[in-house]
mmCIF file of C-alpha atoms in Angstrom:
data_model
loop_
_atom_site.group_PDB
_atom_site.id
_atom_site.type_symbol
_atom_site.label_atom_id
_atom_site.label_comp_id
_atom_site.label_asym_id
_atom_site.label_seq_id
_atom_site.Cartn_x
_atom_site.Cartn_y
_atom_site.Cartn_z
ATOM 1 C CA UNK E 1306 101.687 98.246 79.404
ATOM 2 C CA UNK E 1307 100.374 97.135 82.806
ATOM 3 C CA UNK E 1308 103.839 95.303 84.190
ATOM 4 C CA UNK E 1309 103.115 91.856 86.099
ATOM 5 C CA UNK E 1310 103.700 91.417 89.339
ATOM 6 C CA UNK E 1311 107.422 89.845 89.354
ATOM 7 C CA UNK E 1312 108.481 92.348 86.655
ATOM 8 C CA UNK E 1313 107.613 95.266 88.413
ATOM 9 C CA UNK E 1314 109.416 93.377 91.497
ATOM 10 C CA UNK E 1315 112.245 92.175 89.106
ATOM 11 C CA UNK E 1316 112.517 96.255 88.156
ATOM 12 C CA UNK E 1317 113.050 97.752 91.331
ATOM 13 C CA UNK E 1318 115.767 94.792 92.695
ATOM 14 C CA UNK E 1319 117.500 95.587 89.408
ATOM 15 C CA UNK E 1320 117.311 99.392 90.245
ATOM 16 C CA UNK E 1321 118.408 98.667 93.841
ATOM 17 C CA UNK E 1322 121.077 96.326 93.943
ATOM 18 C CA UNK E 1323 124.355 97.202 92.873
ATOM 19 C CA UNK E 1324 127.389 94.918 92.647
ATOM 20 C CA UNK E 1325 128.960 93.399 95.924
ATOM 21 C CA UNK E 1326 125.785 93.942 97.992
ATOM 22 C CA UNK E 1327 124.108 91.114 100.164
ATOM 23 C CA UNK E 1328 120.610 90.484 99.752
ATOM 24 C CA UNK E 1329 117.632 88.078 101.168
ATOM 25 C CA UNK E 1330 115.124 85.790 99.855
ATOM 26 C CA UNK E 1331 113.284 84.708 102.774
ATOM 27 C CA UNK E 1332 110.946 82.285 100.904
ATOM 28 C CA UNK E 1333 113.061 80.549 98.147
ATOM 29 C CA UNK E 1334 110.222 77.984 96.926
ATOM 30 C CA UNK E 1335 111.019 78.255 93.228
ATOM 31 C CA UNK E 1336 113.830 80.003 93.373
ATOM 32 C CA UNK E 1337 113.399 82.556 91.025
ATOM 33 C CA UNK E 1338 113.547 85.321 93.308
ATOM 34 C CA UNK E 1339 117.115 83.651 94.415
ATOM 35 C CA UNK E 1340 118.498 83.096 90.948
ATOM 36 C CA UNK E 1341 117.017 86.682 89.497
ATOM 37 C CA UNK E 1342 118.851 88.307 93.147
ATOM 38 C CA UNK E 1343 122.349 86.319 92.449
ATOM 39 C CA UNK E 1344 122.478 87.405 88.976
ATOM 40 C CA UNK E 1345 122.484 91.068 90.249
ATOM 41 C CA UNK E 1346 124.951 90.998 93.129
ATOM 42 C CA UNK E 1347 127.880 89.932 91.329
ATOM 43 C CA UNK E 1348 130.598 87.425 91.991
ATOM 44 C CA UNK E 1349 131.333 89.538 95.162
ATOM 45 C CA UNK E 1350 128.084 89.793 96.189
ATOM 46 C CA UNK E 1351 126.177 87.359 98.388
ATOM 47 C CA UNK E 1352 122.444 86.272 98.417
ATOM 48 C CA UNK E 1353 121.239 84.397 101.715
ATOM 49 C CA UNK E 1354 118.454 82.086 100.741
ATOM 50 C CA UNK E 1355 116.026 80.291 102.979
ATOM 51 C CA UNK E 1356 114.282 77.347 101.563
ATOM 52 C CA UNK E 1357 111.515 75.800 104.333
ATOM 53 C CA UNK E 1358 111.111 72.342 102.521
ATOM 54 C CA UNK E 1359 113.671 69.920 101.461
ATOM 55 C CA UNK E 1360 112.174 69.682 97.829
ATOM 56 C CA UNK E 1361 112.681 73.627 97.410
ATOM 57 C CA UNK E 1362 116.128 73.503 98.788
ATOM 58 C CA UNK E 1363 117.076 70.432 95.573
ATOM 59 C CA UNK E 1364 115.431 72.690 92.918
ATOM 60 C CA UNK E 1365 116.703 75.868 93.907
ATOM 61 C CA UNK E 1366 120.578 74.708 94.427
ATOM 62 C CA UNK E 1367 120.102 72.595 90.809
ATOM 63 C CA UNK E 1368 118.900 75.167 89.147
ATOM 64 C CA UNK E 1369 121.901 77.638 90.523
ATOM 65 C CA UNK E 1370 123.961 75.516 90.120
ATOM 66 C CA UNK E 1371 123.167 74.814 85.728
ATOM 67 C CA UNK E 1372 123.042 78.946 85.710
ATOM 68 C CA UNK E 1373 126.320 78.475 86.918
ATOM 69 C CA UNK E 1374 125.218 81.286 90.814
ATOM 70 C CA UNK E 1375 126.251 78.704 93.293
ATOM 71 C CA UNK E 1376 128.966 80.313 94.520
ATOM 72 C CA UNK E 1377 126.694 83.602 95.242
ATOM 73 C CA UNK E 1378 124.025 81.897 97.236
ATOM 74 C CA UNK E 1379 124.210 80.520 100.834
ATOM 75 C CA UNK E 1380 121.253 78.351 100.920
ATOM 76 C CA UNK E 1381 119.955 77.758 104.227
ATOM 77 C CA UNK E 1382 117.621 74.897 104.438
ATOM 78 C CA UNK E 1383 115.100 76.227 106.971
ATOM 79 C CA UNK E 1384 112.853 79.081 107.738
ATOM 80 C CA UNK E 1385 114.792 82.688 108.566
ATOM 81 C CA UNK E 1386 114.634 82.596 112.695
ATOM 82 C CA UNK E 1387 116.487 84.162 115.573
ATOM 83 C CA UNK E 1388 119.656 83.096 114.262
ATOM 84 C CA UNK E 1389 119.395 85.311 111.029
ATOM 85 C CA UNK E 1390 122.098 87.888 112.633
ATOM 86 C CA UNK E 1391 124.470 85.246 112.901
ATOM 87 C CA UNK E 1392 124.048 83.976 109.137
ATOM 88 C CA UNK E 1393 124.082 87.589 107.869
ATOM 89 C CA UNK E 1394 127.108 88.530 109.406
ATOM 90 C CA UNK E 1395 126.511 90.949 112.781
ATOM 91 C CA UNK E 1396 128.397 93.806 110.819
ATOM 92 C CA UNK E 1397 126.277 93.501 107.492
ATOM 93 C CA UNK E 1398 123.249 95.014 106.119
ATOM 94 C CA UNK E 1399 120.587 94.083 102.838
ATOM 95 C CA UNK E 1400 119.983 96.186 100.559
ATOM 96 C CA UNK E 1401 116.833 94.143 99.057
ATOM 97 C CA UNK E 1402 115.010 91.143 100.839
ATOM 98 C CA UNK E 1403 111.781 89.252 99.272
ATOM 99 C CA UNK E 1404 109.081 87.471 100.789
ATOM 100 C CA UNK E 1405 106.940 85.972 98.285
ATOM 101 C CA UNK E 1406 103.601 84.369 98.876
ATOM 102 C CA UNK E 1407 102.469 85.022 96.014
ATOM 103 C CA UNK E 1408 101.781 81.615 92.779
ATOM 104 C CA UNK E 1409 104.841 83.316 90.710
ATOM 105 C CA UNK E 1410 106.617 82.075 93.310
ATOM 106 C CA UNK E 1411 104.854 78.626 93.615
ATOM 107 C CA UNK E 1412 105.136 79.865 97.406
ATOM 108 C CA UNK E 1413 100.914 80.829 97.874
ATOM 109 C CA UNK E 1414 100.153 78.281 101.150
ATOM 110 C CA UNK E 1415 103.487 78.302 102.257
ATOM 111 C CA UNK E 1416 103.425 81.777 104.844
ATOM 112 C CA UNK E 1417 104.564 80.793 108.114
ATOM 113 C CA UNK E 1418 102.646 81.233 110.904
ATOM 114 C CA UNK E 1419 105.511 83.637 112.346
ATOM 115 C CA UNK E 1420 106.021 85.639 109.087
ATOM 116 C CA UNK E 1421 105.709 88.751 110.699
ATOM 117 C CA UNK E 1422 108.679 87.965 113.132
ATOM 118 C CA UNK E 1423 110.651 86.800 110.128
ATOM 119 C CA UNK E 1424 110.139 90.134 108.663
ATOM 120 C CA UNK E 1425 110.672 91.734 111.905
ATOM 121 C CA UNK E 1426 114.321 90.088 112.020
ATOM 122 C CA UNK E 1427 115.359 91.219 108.450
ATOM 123 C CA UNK E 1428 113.134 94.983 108.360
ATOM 124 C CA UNK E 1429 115.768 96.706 110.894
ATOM 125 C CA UNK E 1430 119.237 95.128 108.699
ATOM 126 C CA UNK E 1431 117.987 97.083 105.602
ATOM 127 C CA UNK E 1432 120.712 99.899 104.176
ATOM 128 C CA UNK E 1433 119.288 103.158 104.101
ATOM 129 C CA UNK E 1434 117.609 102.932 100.866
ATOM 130 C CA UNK E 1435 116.988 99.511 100.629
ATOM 131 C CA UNK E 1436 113.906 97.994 100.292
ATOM 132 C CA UNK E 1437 111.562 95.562 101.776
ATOM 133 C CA UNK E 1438 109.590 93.473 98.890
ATOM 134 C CA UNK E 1439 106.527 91.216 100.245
ATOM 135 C CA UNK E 1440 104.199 89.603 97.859
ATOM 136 C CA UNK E 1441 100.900 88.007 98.856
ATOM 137 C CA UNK E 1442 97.752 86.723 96.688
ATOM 138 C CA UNK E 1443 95.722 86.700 99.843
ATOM 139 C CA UNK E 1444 96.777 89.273 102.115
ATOM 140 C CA UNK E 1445 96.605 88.789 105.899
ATOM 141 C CA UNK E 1446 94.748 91.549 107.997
ATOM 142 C CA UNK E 1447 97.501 91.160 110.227
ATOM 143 C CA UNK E 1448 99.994 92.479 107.861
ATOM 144 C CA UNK E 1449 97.880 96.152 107.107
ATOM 145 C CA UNK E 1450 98.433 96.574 111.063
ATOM 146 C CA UNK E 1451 102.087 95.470 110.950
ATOM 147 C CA UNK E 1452 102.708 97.743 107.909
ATOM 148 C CA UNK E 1453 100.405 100.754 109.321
ATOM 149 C CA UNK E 1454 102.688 100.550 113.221
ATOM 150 C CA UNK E 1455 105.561 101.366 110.794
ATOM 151 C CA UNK E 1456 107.237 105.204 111.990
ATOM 152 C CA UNK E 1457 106.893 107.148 108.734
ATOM 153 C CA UNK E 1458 109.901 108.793 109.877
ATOM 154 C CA UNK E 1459 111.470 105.465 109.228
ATOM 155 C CA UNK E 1460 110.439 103.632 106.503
ATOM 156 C CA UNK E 1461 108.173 104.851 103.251
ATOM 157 C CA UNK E 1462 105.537 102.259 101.553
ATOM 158 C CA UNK E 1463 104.356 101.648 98.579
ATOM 159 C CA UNK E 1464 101.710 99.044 96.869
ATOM 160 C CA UNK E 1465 101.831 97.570 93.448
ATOM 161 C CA UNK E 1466 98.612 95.419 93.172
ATOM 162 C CA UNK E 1467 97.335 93.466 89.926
ATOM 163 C CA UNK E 1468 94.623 90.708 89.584
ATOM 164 C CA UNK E 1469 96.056 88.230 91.477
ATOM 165 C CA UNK E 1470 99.063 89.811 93.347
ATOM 166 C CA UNK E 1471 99.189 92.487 95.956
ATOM 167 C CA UNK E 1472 102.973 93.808 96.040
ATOM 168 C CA UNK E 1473 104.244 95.907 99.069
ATOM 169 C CA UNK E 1474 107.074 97.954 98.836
ATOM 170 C CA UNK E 1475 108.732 98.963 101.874
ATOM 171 C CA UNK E 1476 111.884 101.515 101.628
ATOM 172 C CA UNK E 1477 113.837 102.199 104.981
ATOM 173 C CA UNK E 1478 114.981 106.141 104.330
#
């Protein structure tokens, strides 16, 4: 059974995230990246959520708030910028943060110009072990050289890629 592209990416945060960690979804848009990543954290657990339009920002806190994850989620109504340290918590570290550009996400012409920084802010917080999830339909030539500058010592890669979605898997070790 060939696994979609959020199922495979719904696997891994599932086999990643335990109970109490913090996690990121850097590109709410639907939210189901949010709600799938509060469900797995646990009431101790925290997810920071960035939502870039005020539309996605209504949707996502309704529909946490009728699956009853509120309380989980700080949702930040804005794109992740230099201030990200400050709303993680200078001390803290993610064990799993999304980007998804990707339709499942109803998030495909939504990538920020500065995308790269964004991932640049959140790539160095990771735990040891935790991964770096980034979904695209089309993928930007800019992101192969971002991902190929990574130090292997540093940081192992994988790709996931079906008809539609190209996912990249980025562990820090």
């Amino acid at each position: 059974m060939i696994l979609t592209s959020n199922t495979f990416t719904h696997q891994l945060i599932e086999q990643t995230v335990k109970i109490n960690d913090i996690v990121l979804d850097g590109t709410t848009a639907n939210g189901i990246n949010t709600r799938f990543l509060a469900t797995r954290v646990g009431n101790a657990g925290k997810v920071l959520s960035y939502a870039t339009t005020k539309d996605n920002a209504n949707a996502a806190a309704a529909s946490l708030f009728m699956s009853g994850l509120s309380d989980r989620v700080t949702l930040l109504g804005k794109t992740l910028d230099d201030q990200f340290i400050n709303e993680l918590g200078s001390q803290n570290q993610i064990s799993v943060a999304i980007f998804d550009y990707s339709d499942e996400a109803k998030n495909v012409n939504d990538r920020p110009a500065d995308y790269l920084q964004q991932i640049s802010y959140v790539l160095p917080r990771l735990t040891h072990g935790g991964l770096l999830i980034v979904k695209f339909e089309q993928v930007p030539e800019a992101w192969h050289e971002y991902k190929n500058n990574l130090l292997e010592a540093d940081y192992s890669q994988v790709s996931y890629i079906t008809r539609f979605v190209q996912t990249d898997v980025i562990e820090r070790i």
